[in-house]
Amino acid sequence: MYKHWKKIALAITAFFWNGCSDKPSSSEEPIACTLNMECPVYGVIYDCENEEDYQSPDIDSKCNIKPSTCGTHYQCEDGAYCYETTKNNADVIYCPDEPDNSVTYSEKDFFSKYYIKERY
């Protein structure tokens, strides 16, 4: 044993060093979000410039029709309202806050900060 003390010391040091990380440990708990899946009831979404055109009987001539798709939205306890979208051919989660302040997360980054508490 006396003959191999350097190897033993090196092995013990390597074992404890392996537990160390370059990243600071995060003590922040993930924030809860509610997941909402929203789909248009009739399969048509209108995009109108004037608010009153949504109630117009000739809405088809006054407004543009957008293709109907389902949307995934996250309402989080920290006040964030985010939705899934595609940006630069990648699926991302976009969280607009103010016109000049918004955050775009990859799915991995979003779910490292938030978790789904409820689904609707």
PDB file of C-alpha atoms in Angstrom:
ATOM      1  CA  MET A   1       0.000   0.000   0.000  1.00  0.00           C
ATOM      2  CA  TYR A   2       2.854   2.385   0.824  1.00  0.00           C
ATOM      3  CA  LYS A   3       4.236   1.707  -2.625  1.00  0.00           C
ATOM      4  CA  HIS A   4       1.000   2.819  -4.395  1.00  0.00           C
ATOM      5  CA  TRP A   5       0.004   5.866  -2.299  1.00  0.00           C
ATOM      6  CA  LYS A   6       0.379   8.272  -5.246  1.00  0.00           C
ATOM      7  CA  LYS A   7      -2.001   6.237  -7.424  1.00  0.00           C
ATOM      8  CA  ILE A   8      -4.547   5.994  -4.599  1.00  0.00           C
ATOM      9  CA  ALA A   9      -4.341   9.741  -3.924  1.00  0.00           C
ATOM     10  CA  LEU A  10      -4.738  10.485  -7.641  1.00  0.00           C
ATOM     11  CA  ALA A  11      -7.769   8.179  -7.904  1.00  0.00           C
ATOM     12  CA  ILE A  12      -9.455   9.796  -4.891  1.00  0.00           C
ATOM     13  CA  THR A  13      -8.752  13.287  -6.259  1.00  0.00           C
ATOM     14  CA  ALA A  14     -10.174  12.309  -9.670  1.00  0.00           C
ATOM     15  CA  PHE A  15     -13.286  10.872  -8.012  1.00  0.00           C
ATOM     16  CA  PHE A  16     -14.037  14.098  -6.125  1.00  0.00           C
ATOM     17  CA  TRP A  17     -13.005  16.334  -9.046  1.00  0.00           C
ATOM     18  CA  ASN A  18     -15.535  14.547 -11.251  1.00  0.00           C
ATOM     19  CA  GLY A  19     -18.318  15.837  -8.981  1.00  0.00           C
ATOM     20  CA  CYS A  20     -17.331  19.418  -9.693  1.00  0.00           C
ATOM     21  CA  SER A  21     -18.944  21.317 -12.544  1.00  0.00           C
ATOM     22  CA  ASP A  22     -17.894  24.376 -14.512  1.00  0.00           C
ATOM     23  CA  LYS A  23     -21.492  25.590 -14.457  1.00  0.00           C
ATOM     24  CA  PRO A  24     -22.759  27.248 -11.304  1.00  0.00           C
ATOM     25  CA  SER A  25     -25.444  25.175  -9.642  1.00  0.00           C
ATOM     26  CA  SER A  26     -28.881  26.596 -10.158  1.00  0.00           C
ATOM     27  CA  SER A  27     -30.991  26.850  -7.056  1.00  0.00           C
ATOM     28  CA  GLU A  28     -33.912  28.231  -9.044  1.00  0.00           C
ATOM     29  CA  GLU A  29     -36.925  25.971  -9.115  1.00  0.00           C
ATOM     30  CA  PRO A  30     -38.680  25.569 -12.479  1.00  0.00           C
ATOM     31  CA  ILE A  31     -41.733  27.796 -12.871  1.00  0.00           C
ATOM     32  CA  ALA A  32     -45.159  26.218 -13.364  1.00  0.00           C
ATOM     33  CA  CYS A  33     -47.127  26.803 -16.559  1.00  0.00           C
ATOM     34  CA  THR A  34     -50.559  25.863 -17.810  1.00  0.00           C
ATOM     35  CA  LEU A  35     -50.623  24.329 -21.294  1.00  0.00           C
ATOM     36  CA  ASN A  36     -53.512  25.367 -23.553  1.00  0.00           C
ATOM     37  CA  MET A  37     -54.213  23.723 -26.890  1.00  0.00           C
ATOM     38  CA  GLU A  38     -56.396  26.028 -28.948  1.00  0.00           C
ATOM     39  CA  CYS A  39     -58.020  25.088 -32.226  1.00  0.00           C
ATOM     40  CA  PRO A  40     -60.544  27.133 -34.191  1.00  0.00           C
ATOM     41  CA  VAL A  41     -64.073  25.797 -33.750  1.00  0.00           C
ATOM     42  CA  TYR A  42     -65.105  26.066 -37.387  1.00  0.00           C
ATOM     43  CA  GLY A  43     -61.707  25.809 -39.042  1.00  0.00           C
ATOM     44  CA  VAL A  44     -61.607  29.440 -40.236  1.00  0.00           C
ATOM     45  CA  ILE A  45     -59.655  32.306 -38.699  1.00  0.00           C
ATOM     46  CA  TYR A  46     -60.305  35.834 -39.907  1.00  0.00           C
ATOM     47  CA  ASP A  47     -57.716  38.605 -39.854  1.00  0.00           C
ATOM     48  CA  CYS A  48     -59.481  41.987 -39.943  1.00  0.00           C
ATOM     49  CA  GLU A  49     -57.945  45.438 -39.859  1.00  0.00           C
ATOM     50  CA  ASN A  50     -60.953  47.012 -38.131  1.00  0.00           C
ATOM     51  CA  GLU A  51     -62.419  45.512 -34.986  1.00  0.00           C
ATOM     52  CA  GLU A  52     -66.009  46.105 -36.131  1.00  0.00           C
ATOM     53  CA  ASP A  53     -65.428  44.010 -39.278  1.00  0.00           C
ATOM     54  CA  TYR A  54     -65.387  40.867 -37.115  1.00  0.00           C
ATOM     55  CA  GLN A  55     -69.137  41.392 -36.537  1.00  0.00           C
ATOM     56  CA  SER A  56     -69.925  42.320 -40.154  1.00  0.00           C
ATOM     57  CA  PRO A  57     -72.245  40.023 -42.159  1.00  0.00           C
ATOM     58  CA  ASP A  58     -69.890  40.346 -45.166  1.00  0.00           C
ATOM     59  CA  ILE A  59     -66.774  39.450 -43.184  1.00  0.00           C
ATOM     60  CA  ASP A  60     -65.480  37.352 -46.108  1.00  0.00           C
ATOM     61  CA  SER A  61     -65.042  40.446 -48.287  1.00  0.00           C
ATOM     62  CA  LYS A  62     -63.672  42.727 -45.550  1.00  0.00           C
ATOM     63  CA  CYS A  63     -61.166  40.401 -43.897  1.00  0.00           C
ATOM     64  CA  ASN A  64     -58.460  37.976 -44.890  1.00  0.00           C
ATOM     65  CA  ILE A  65     -58.860  34.301 -44.111  1.00  0.00           C
ATOM     66  CA  LYS A  66     -55.917  32.677 -42.384  1.00  0.00           C
ATOM     67  CA  PRO A  67     -55.379  28.927 -42.558  1.00  0.00           C
ATOM     68  CA  SER A  68     -56.709  27.153 -39.513  1.00  0.00           C
ATOM     69  CA  THR A  69     -54.143  25.550 -37.294  1.00  0.00           C
ATOM     70  CA  CYS A  70     -54.081  24.501 -33.690  1.00  0.00           C
ATOM     71  CA  GLY A  71     -51.894  26.493 -31.367  1.00  0.00           C
ATOM     72  CA  THR A  72     -50.038  25.601 -28.218  1.00  0.00           C
ATOM     73  CA  HIS A  73     -49.865  28.333 -25.599  1.00  0.00           C
ATOM     74  CA  TYR A  74     -48.238  28.414 -22.172  1.00  0.00           C
ATOM     75  CA  GLN A  75     -49.532  30.672 -19.379  1.00  0.00           C
ATOM     76  CA  CYS A  76     -46.846  30.694 -16.672  1.00  0.00           C
ATOM     77  CA  GLU A  77     -46.943  31.724 -13.037  1.00  0.00           C
ATOM     78  CA  ASP A  78     -44.241  34.373 -13.561  1.00  0.00           C
ATOM     79  CA  GLY A  79     -46.591  36.194 -15.957  1.00  0.00           C
ATOM     80  CA  ALA A  80     -45.048  34.880 -19.179  1.00  0.00           C
ATOM     81  CA  TYR A  81     -47.441  34.042 -22.013  1.00  0.00           C
ATOM     82  CA  CYS A  82     -45.623  31.959 -24.617  1.00  0.00           C
ATOM     83  CA  TYR A  83     -46.533  30.044 -27.736  1.00  0.00           C
ATOM     84  CA  GLU A  84     -44.915  27.548 -30.060  1.00  0.00           C
ATOM     85  CA  THR A  85     -43.849  28.794 -33.471  1.00  0.00           C
ATOM     86  CA  THR A  86     -41.241  28.208 -36.153  1.00  0.00           C
ATOM     87  CA  LYS A  87     -38.278  30.528 -36.629  1.00  0.00           C
ATOM     88  CA  ASN A  88     -35.464  29.898 -39.134  1.00  0.00           C
ATOM     89  CA  ASN A  89     -36.879  26.412 -39.804  1.00  0.00           C
ATOM     90  CA  ALA A  90     -36.598  25.485 -36.118  1.00  0.00           C
ATOM     91  CA  ASP A  91     -39.391  24.893 -33.611  1.00  0.00           C
ATOM     92  CA  VAL A  92     -39.117  27.490 -30.853  1.00  0.00           C
ATOM     93  CA  ILE A  93     -41.199  28.874 -28.021  1.00  0.00           C
ATOM     94  CA  TYR A  94     -41.732  32.626 -28.294  1.00  0.00           C
ATOM     95  CA  CYS A  95     -42.563  34.747 -25.240  1.00  0.00           C
ATOM     96  CA  PRO A  96     -43.438  38.348 -26.131  1.00  0.00           C
ATOM     97  CA  ASP A  97     -43.439  40.716 -23.180  1.00  0.00           C
ATOM     98  CA  GLU A  98     -43.494  44.178 -24.684  1.00  0.00           C
ATOM     99  CA  PRO A  99     -42.925  45.293 -28.275  1.00  0.00           C
ATOM    100  CA  ASP A 100     -39.237  45.866 -27.565  1.00  0.00           C
ATOM    101  CA  ASN A 101     -38.761  42.990 -25.141  1.00  0.00           C
ATOM    102  CA  SER A 102     -39.350  39.353 -26.044  1.00  0.00           C
ATOM    103  CA  VAL A 103     -37.600  36.039 -25.506  1.00  0.00           C
ATOM    104  CA  THR A 104     -37.296  33.097 -27.875  1.00  0.00           C
ATOM    105  CA  TYR A 105     -36.422  29.732 -26.317  1.00  0.00           C
ATOM    106  CA  SER A 106     -35.501  26.405 -27.808  1.00  0.00           C
ATOM    107  CA  GLU A 107     -37.767  23.698 -26.410  1.00  0.00           C
ATOM    108  CA  LYS A 108     -34.870  22.406 -24.292  1.00  0.00           C
ATOM    109  CA  ASP A 109     -34.181  25.850 -22.792  1.00  0.00           C
ATOM    110  CA  PHE A 110     -37.872  26.547 -22.184  1.00  0.00           C
ATOM    111  CA  PHE A 111     -38.445  23.281 -20.342  1.00  0.00           C
ATOM    112  CA  SER A 112     -35.323  23.764 -18.230  1.00  0.00           C
ATOM    113  CA  LYS A 113     -36.894  26.983 -16.899  1.00  0.00           C
ATOM    114  CA  TYR A 114     -40.594  26.007 -16.917  1.00  0.00           C
ATOM    115  CA  TYR A 115     -42.674  22.885 -16.336  1.00  0.00           C
ATOM    116  CA  ILE A 116     -46.265  22.005 -17.225  1.00  0.00           C
ATOM    117  CA  LYS A 117     -48.517  21.996 -14.178  1.00  0.00           C
ATOM    118  CA  GLU A 118     -51.909  21.747 -15.896  1.00  0.00           C
ATOM    119  CA  ARG A 119     -53.185  20.957 -19.384  1.00  0.00           C
ATOM    120  CA  TYR A 120     -56.374  22.333 -20.943  1.00  0.00           C
TER     121      TYR A 120
END
